[in-house]
Short mmCIF file of C-alpha atoms in Angstrom, two decimals:
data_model
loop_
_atom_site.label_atom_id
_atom_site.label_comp_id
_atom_site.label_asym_id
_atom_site.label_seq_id
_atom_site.Cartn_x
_atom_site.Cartn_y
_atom_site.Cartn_z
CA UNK L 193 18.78 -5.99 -14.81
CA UNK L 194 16.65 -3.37 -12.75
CA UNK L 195 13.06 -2.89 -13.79
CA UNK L 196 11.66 -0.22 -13.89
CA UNK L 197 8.08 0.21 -11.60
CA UNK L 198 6.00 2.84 -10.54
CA UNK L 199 3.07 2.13 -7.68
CA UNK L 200 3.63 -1.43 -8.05
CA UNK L 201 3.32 -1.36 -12.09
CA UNK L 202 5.46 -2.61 -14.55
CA UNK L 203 6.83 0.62 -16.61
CA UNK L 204 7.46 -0.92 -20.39
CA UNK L 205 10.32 0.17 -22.74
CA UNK L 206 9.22 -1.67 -26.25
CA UNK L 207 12.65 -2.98 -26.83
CA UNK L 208 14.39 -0.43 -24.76
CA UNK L 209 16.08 -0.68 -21.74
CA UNK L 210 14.86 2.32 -20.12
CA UNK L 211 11.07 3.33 -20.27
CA UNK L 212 11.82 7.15 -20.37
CA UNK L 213 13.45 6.17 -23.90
CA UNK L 214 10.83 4.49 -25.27
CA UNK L 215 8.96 6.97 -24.28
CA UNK L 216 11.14 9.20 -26.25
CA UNK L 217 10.79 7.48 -29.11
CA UNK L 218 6.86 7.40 -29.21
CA UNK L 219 6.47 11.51 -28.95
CA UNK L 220 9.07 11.39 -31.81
CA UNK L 221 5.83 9.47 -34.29
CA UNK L 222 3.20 11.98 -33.08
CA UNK L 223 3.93 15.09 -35.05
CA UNK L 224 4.52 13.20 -38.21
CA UNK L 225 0.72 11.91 -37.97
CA UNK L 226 -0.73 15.70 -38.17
CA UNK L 227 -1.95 17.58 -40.74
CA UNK L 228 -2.24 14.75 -43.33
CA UNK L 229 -3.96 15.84 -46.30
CA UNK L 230 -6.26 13.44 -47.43
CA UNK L 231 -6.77 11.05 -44.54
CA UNK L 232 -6.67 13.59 -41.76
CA UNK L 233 -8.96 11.91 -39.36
CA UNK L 234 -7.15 8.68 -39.79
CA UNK L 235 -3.89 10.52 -38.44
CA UNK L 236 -5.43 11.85 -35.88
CA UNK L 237 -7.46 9.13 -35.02
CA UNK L 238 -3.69 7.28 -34.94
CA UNK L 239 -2.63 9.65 -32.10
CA UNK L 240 -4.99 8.76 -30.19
CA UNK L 241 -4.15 5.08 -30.45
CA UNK L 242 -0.32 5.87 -29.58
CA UNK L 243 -0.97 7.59 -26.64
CA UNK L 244 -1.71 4.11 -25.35
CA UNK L 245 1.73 2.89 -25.25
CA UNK L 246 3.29 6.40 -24.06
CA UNK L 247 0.73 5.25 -20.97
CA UNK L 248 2.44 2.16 -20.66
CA UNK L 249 6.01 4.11 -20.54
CA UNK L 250 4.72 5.98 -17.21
CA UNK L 251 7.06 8.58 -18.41
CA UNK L 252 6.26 12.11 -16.83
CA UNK L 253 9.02 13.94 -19.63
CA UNK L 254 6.85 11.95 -22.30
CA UNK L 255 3.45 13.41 -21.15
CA UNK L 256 5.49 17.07 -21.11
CA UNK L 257 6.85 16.41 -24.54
CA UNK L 258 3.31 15.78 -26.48
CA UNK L 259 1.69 18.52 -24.83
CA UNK L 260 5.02 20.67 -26.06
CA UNK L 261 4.65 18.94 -29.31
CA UNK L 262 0.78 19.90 -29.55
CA UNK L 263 1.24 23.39 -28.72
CA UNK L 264 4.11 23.74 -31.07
CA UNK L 265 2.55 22.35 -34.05
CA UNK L 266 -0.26 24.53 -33.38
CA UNK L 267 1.46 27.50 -33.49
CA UNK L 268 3.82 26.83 -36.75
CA UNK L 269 0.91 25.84 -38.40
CA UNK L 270 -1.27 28.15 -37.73
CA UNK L 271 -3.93 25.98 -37.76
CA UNK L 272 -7.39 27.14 -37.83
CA UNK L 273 -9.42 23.99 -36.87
CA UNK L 274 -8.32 24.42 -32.98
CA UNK L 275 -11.15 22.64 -32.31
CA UNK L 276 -10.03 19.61 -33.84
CA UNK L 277 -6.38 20.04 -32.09
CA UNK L 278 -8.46 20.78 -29.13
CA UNK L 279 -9.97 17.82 -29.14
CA UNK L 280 -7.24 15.56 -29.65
CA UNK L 281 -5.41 16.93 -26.80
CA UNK L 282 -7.86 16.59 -24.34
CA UNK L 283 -8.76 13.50 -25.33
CA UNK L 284 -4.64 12.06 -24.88
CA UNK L 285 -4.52 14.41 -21.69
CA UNK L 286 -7.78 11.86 -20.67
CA UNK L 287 -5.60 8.81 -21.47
CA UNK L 288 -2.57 10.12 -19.89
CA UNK L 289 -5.04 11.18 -16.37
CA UNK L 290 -6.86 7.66 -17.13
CA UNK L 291 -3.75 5.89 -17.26
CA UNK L 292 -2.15 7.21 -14.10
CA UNK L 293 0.58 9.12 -15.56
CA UNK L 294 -0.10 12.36 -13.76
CA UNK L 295 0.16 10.73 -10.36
CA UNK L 296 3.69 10.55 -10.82
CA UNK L 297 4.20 14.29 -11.30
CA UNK L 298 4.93 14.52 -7.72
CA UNK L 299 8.56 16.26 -5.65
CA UNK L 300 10.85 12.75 -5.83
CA UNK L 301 14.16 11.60 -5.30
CA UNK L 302 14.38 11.80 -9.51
CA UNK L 303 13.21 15.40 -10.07
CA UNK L 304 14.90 17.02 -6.44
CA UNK L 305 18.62 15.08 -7.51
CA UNK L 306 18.18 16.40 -11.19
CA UNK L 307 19.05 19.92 -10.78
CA UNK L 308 21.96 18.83 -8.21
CA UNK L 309 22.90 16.47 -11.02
CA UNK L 310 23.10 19.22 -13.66
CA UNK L 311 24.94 21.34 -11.35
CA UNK L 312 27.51 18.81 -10.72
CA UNK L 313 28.25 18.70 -14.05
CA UNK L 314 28.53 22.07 -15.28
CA UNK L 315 31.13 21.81 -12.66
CA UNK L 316 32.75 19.61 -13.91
CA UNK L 317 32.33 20.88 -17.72
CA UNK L 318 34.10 24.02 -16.49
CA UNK L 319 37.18 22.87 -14.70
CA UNK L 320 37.39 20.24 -17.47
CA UNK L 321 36.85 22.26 -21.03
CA UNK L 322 38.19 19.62 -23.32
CA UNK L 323 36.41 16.46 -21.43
CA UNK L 324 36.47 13.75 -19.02
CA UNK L 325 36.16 11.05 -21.66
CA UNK L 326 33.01 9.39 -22.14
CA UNK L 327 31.75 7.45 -19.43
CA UNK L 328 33.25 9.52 -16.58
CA UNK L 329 30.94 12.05 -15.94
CA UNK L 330 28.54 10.18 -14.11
CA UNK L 331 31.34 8.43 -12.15
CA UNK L 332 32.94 11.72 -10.92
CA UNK L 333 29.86 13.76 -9.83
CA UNK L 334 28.57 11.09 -7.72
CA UNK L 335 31.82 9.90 -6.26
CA UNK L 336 33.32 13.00 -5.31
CA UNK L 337 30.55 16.34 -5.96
CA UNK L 338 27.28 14.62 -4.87
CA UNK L 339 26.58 13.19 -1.58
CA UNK L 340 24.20 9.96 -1.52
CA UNK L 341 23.41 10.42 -5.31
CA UNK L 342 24.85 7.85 -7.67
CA UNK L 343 24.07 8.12 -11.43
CA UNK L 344 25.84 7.00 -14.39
CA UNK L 345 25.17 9.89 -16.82
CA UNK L 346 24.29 13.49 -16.06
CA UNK L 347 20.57 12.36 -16.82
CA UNK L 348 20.79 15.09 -19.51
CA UNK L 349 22.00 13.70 -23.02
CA UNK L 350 23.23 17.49 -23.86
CA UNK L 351 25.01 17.94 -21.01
CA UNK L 352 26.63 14.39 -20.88
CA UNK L 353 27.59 14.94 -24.10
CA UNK L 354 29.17 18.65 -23.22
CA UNK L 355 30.93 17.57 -19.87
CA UNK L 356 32.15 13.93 -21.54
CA UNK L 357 33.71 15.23 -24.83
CA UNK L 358 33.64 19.33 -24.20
CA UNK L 359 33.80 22.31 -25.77
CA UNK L 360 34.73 21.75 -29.57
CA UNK L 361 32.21 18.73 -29.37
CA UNK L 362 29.65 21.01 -27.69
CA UNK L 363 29.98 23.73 -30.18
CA UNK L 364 29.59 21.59 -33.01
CA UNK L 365 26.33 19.80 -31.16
CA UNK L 366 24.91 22.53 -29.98
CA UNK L 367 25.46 24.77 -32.94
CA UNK L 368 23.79 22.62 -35.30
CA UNK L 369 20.96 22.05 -32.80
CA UNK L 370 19.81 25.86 -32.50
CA UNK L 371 20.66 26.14 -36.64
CA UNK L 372 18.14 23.21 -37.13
CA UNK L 373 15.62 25.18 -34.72
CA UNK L 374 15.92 28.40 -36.46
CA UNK L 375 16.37 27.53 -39.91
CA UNK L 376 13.60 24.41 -40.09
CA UNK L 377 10.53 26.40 -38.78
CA UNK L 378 8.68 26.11 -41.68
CA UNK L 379 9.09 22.46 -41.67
CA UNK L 380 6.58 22.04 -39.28
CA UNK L 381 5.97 18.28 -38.05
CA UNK L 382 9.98 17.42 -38.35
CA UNK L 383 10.60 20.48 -36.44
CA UNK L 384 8.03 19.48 -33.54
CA UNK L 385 9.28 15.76 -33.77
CA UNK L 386 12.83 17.24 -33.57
CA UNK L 387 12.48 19.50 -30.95
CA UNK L 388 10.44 17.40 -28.87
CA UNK L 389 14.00 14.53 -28.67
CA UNK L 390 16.01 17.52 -28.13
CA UNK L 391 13.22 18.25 -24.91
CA UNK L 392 13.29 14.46 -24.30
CA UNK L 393 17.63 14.20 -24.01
CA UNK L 394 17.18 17.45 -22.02
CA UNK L 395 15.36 15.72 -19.56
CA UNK L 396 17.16 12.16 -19.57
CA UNK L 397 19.70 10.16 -21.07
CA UNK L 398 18.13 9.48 -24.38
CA UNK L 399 21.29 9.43 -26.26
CA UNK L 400 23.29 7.40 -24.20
CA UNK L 401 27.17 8.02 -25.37
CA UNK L 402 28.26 5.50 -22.85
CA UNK L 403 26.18 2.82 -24.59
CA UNK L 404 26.32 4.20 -27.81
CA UNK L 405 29.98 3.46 -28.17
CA UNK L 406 30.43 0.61 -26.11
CA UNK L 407 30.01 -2.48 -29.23
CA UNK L 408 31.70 -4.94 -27.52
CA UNK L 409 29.54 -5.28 -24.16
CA UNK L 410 26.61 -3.30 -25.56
CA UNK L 411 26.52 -1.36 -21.52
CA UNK L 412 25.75 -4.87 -20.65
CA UNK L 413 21.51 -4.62 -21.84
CA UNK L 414 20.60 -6.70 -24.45
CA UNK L 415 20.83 -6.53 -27.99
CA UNK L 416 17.31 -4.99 -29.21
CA UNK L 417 18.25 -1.46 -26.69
CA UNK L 418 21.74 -0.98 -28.29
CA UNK L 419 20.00 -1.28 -32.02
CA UNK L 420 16.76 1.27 -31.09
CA UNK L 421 19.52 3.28 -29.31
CA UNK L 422 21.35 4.12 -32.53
CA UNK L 423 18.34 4.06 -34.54
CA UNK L 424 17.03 7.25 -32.11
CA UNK L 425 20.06 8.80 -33.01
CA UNK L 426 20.12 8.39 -36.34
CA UNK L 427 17.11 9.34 -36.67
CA UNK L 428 17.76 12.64 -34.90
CA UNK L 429 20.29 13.27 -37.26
CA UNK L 430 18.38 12.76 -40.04
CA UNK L 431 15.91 15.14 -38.85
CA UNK L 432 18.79 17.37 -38.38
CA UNK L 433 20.29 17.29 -41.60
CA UNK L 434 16.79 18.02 -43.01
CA UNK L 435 15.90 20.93 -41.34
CA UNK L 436 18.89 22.89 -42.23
CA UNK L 437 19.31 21.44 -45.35
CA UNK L 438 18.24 24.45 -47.93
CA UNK L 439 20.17 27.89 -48.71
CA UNK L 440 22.29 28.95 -46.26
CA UNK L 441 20.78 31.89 -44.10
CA UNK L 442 23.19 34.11 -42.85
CA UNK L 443 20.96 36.04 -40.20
CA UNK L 444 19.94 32.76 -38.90
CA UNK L 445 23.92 31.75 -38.46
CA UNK L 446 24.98 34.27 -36.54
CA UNK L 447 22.02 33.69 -34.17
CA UNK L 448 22.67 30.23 -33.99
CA UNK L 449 26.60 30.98 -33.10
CA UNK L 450 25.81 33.38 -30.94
CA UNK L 451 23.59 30.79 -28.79
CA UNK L 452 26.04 27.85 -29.08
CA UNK L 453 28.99 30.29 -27.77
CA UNK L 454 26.55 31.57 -25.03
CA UNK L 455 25.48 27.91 -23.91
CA UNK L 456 28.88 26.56 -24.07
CA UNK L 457 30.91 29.54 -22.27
CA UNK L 458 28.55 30.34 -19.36
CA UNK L 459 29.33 27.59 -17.71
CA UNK L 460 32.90 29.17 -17.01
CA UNK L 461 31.45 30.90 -14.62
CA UNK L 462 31.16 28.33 -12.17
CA UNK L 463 34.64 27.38 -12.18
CA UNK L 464 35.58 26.22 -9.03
CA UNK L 465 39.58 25.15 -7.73
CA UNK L 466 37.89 22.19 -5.51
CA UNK L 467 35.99 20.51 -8.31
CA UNK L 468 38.23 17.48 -10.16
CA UNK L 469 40.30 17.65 -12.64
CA UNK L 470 40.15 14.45 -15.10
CA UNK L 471 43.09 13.95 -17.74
CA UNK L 472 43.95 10.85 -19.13
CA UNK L 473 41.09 8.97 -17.41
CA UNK L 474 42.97 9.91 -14.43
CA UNK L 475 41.63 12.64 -11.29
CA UNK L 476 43.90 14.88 -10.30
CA UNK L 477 43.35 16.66 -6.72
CA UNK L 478 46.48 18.24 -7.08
CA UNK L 479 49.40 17.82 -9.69
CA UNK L 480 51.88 15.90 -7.81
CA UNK L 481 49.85 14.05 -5.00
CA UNK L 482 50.27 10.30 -4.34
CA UNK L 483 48.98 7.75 -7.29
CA UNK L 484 46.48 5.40 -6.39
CA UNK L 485 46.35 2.08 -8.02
CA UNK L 486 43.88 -0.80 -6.87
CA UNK L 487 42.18 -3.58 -7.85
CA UNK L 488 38.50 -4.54 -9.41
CA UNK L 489 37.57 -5.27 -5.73
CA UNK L 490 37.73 -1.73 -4.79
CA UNK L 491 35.74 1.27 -5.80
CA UNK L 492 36.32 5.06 -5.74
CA UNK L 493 34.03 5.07 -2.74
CA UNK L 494 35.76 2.60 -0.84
CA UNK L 495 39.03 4.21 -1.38
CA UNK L 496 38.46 7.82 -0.96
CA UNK L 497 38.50 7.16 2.77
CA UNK L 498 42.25 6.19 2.87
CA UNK L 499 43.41 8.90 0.25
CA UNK L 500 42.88 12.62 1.80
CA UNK L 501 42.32 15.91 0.41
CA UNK L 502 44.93 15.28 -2.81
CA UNK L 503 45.27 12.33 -4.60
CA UNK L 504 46.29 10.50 -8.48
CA UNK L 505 43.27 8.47 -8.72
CA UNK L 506 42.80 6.36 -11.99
CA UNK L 507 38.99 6.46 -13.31
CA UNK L 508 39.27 2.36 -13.50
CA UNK L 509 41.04 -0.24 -11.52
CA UNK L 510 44.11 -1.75 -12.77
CA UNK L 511 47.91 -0.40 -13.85
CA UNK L 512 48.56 3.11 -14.74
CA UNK L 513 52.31 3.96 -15.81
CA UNK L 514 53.70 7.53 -14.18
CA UNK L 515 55.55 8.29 -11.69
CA UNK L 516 55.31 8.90 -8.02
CA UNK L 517 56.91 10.28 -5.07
CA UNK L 518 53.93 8.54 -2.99
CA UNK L 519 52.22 5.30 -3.99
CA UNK L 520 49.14 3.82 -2.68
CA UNK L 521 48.38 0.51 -3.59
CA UNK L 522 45.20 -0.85 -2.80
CA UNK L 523 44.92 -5.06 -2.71
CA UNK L 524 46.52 -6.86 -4.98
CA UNK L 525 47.66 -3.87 -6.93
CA UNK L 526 50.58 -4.70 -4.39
CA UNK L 527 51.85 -6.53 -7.41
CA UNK L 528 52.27 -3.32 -9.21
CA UNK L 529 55.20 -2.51 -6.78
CA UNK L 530 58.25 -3.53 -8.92
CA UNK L 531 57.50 -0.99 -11.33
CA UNK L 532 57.97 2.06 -8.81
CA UNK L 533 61.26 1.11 -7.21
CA UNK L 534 62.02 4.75 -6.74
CA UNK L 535 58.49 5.48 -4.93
CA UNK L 536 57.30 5.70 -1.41
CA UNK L 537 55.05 3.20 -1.10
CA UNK L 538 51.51 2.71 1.22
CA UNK L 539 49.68 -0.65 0.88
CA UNK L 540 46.14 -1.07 1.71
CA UNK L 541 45.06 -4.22 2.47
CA UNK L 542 47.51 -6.01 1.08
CA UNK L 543 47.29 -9.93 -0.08
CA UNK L 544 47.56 -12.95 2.12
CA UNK L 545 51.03 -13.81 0.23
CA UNK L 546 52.57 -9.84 0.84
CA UNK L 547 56.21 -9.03 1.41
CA UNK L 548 57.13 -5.62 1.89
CA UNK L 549 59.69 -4.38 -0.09
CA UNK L 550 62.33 -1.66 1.27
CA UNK L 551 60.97 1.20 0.27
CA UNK L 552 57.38 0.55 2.16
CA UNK L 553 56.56 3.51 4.60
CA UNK L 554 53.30 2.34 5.69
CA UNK L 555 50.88 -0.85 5.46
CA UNK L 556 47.29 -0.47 6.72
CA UNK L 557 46.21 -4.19 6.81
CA UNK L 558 42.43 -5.09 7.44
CA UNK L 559 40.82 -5.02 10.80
CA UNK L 560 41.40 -8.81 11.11
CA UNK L 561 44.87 -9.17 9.52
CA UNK L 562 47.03 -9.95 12.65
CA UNK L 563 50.15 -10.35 10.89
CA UNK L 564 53.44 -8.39 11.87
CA UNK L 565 55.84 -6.84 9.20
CA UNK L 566 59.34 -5.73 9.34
CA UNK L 567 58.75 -2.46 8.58
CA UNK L 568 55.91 0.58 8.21
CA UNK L 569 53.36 0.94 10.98
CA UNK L 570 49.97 -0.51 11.02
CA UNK L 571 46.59 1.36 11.36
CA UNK L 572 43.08 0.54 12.29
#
């Protein structure tokens, strides 16, 4: 597994994977240790304490988050010992500077590819309203909309969630997200703790649907990440449920619907005829282009090379039932041949044990494959 370092320091999640989502997790506690009644100064005194770990995290979207979360709370509460908030916030802001955290708000390769990232994906939202499945978005945008960026998510848990699943999904998420903002103001420290996480996924992958839903392999991390993974969630939900829990405000609706429609339409308008269509786990170029099947030895960016400007190309290797007037078959997909007797067929470095059958048209064997075949032509 990677780990995570910045200027030679280890970065630590607490039981998560990713720092950025423990971090996450920590600016989630602070609100709810405000404004406590009877042992104010001990709450207080417990923020301080917690700011600590959030050091540890290095996490510049976790620094950004309690100082949202600070101002916030102020505000809804209308608190009128500012002094006392005053204090406290200078004295994390000292931690935070102590700590080394602000060093890292400099112009990197993670805050320049972000908006590129984002981009890429509203993209891909647009051509694709009802989805690419989840998992996919990640895989598309850096295979074939971003050059030399590779990311597994959109590095935006909204966004994922609206390019992955789309629209119906995103107007129920979304729509239930500005309700619990509207409705839930008076609920002060929930609302801060909620809409700092919705700050935190807007900023990284905090909910990570991918992982989330993966229960057999867990996204390959260990066991502790996949529980405090779902326990984020749920506890996002929860907070959720609570703030709009009450009687029903109708004003407050139709504000909330309008946003969600607004949020989940605008990105129409960047609809583009080059960007990929996904159906089926499978990207289409163009409707009838050639299918390519291939093997777990390949990768999208080792094929894209051999497959032009329109291509079938499955999201994963292995067999994928259609049919085909062209067929590429990458390595031992060869094997896949028997099932499209009625196809034209191009191999791509096919196996040591190949024979081509009749209806082969070309064979592109690898630079040191010296072998002759009956038919097709060879290429370099």
């Amino acid at each position: 597994m990677m780990e995570f370092t910045f200027d030679g320091l280890v970065r630590h999640g607490f039981g998560f994977y990713n720092p950025n989502h423990a971090a996450a997790f920590i600016c989630l506690l602070f609100p709810f240790l405000w404004g406590w009644k009877k042992y104010g100064a001990l709450g207080w005194t417990a923020t301080i304490l917690l700011t600590f770990p959030l050091v540890l995290t290095y996490s510049r979207t976790g620094a950004l988050v309690l100082i949202f979360e600070l101002v916030a709370y102020f505000f809804l509460t209308r608190n009128k010992n500012w002094k006392l908030i005053a204090a406290v916030a200078g004295g994390s802001l000292f931690i935070l500077a102590a700590g080394g955290v602000f060093a890292r708000f400099a112009i990197d390769g993670a805050v320049v590819n972000r908006p590129e990232i984002w981009l890429a994906g509203l993209k891909l939202y647009a051509k694709n309203p009802l989805g690419v499945g989840i998992g996919n978005s990640g895989l598309v945008v850096s295979n074939l909309m971003l050059e030399n960026i590779q990311c597994r998510t959109l590095v935006n848990s909204h966004l994922t969630l609206l390019a992955e699943c789309g629209l119906f999904a995103g107007l129920l998420w979304f729509g239930a997200i500005f309700y619990a903002l509207l409705h839930g103001r008076n609920k002060s420290r929930t609302w801060c703790a909620f809409a700092g996480l919705c700050l935190s996924a807007t900023c990284s992958s905090v909910f990570d649907w991918d992982l989330l839903t993966d229960f057999r392999t867990l996204g390959g991390l260990p066991l502790p990440n996949f529980i405090l993974s779902w326990m984020l969630l749920l506890v996002f939900l929860a907070m959720m449920i609570y703030l709009i829990r009450g009687r029903i405000c109708i004003k407050q609706c139709c504000i909330a619907a309008v946003m969600t429609i607004l949020t989940v339409t605008a990105p129409f308008s960047l609809w583009n005829p080059r960007t990929p269509k996904v159906d089926d786990n499978i990207i289409y170029t163009a409707a009838n282009a050639p299918l390519i099947l291939y093997d777990e030895q390949w990768t999208m960016k080792t094929i894209l090379p051999y497959c032009g400007k329109f291509f079938r190309l499955p999201m994963h290797p292995g067999f994928v039932a259609g049919k085909a007037e062209i067929l590429m078959l990458f390595g031992n997909a060869s094997e896949y041949a028997s099932r499209f007797p009625e196809s034209r067929i191009i191999y791509v470095h096919p196996p040591e044990i190949f024979t081509p059958p009749a209806n082969t048209v070309r064979i592109v064997p690898t630079p040191h494959d010296d072998r002759e075949f009956s038919c097709g032509t060879r290429r370099r």
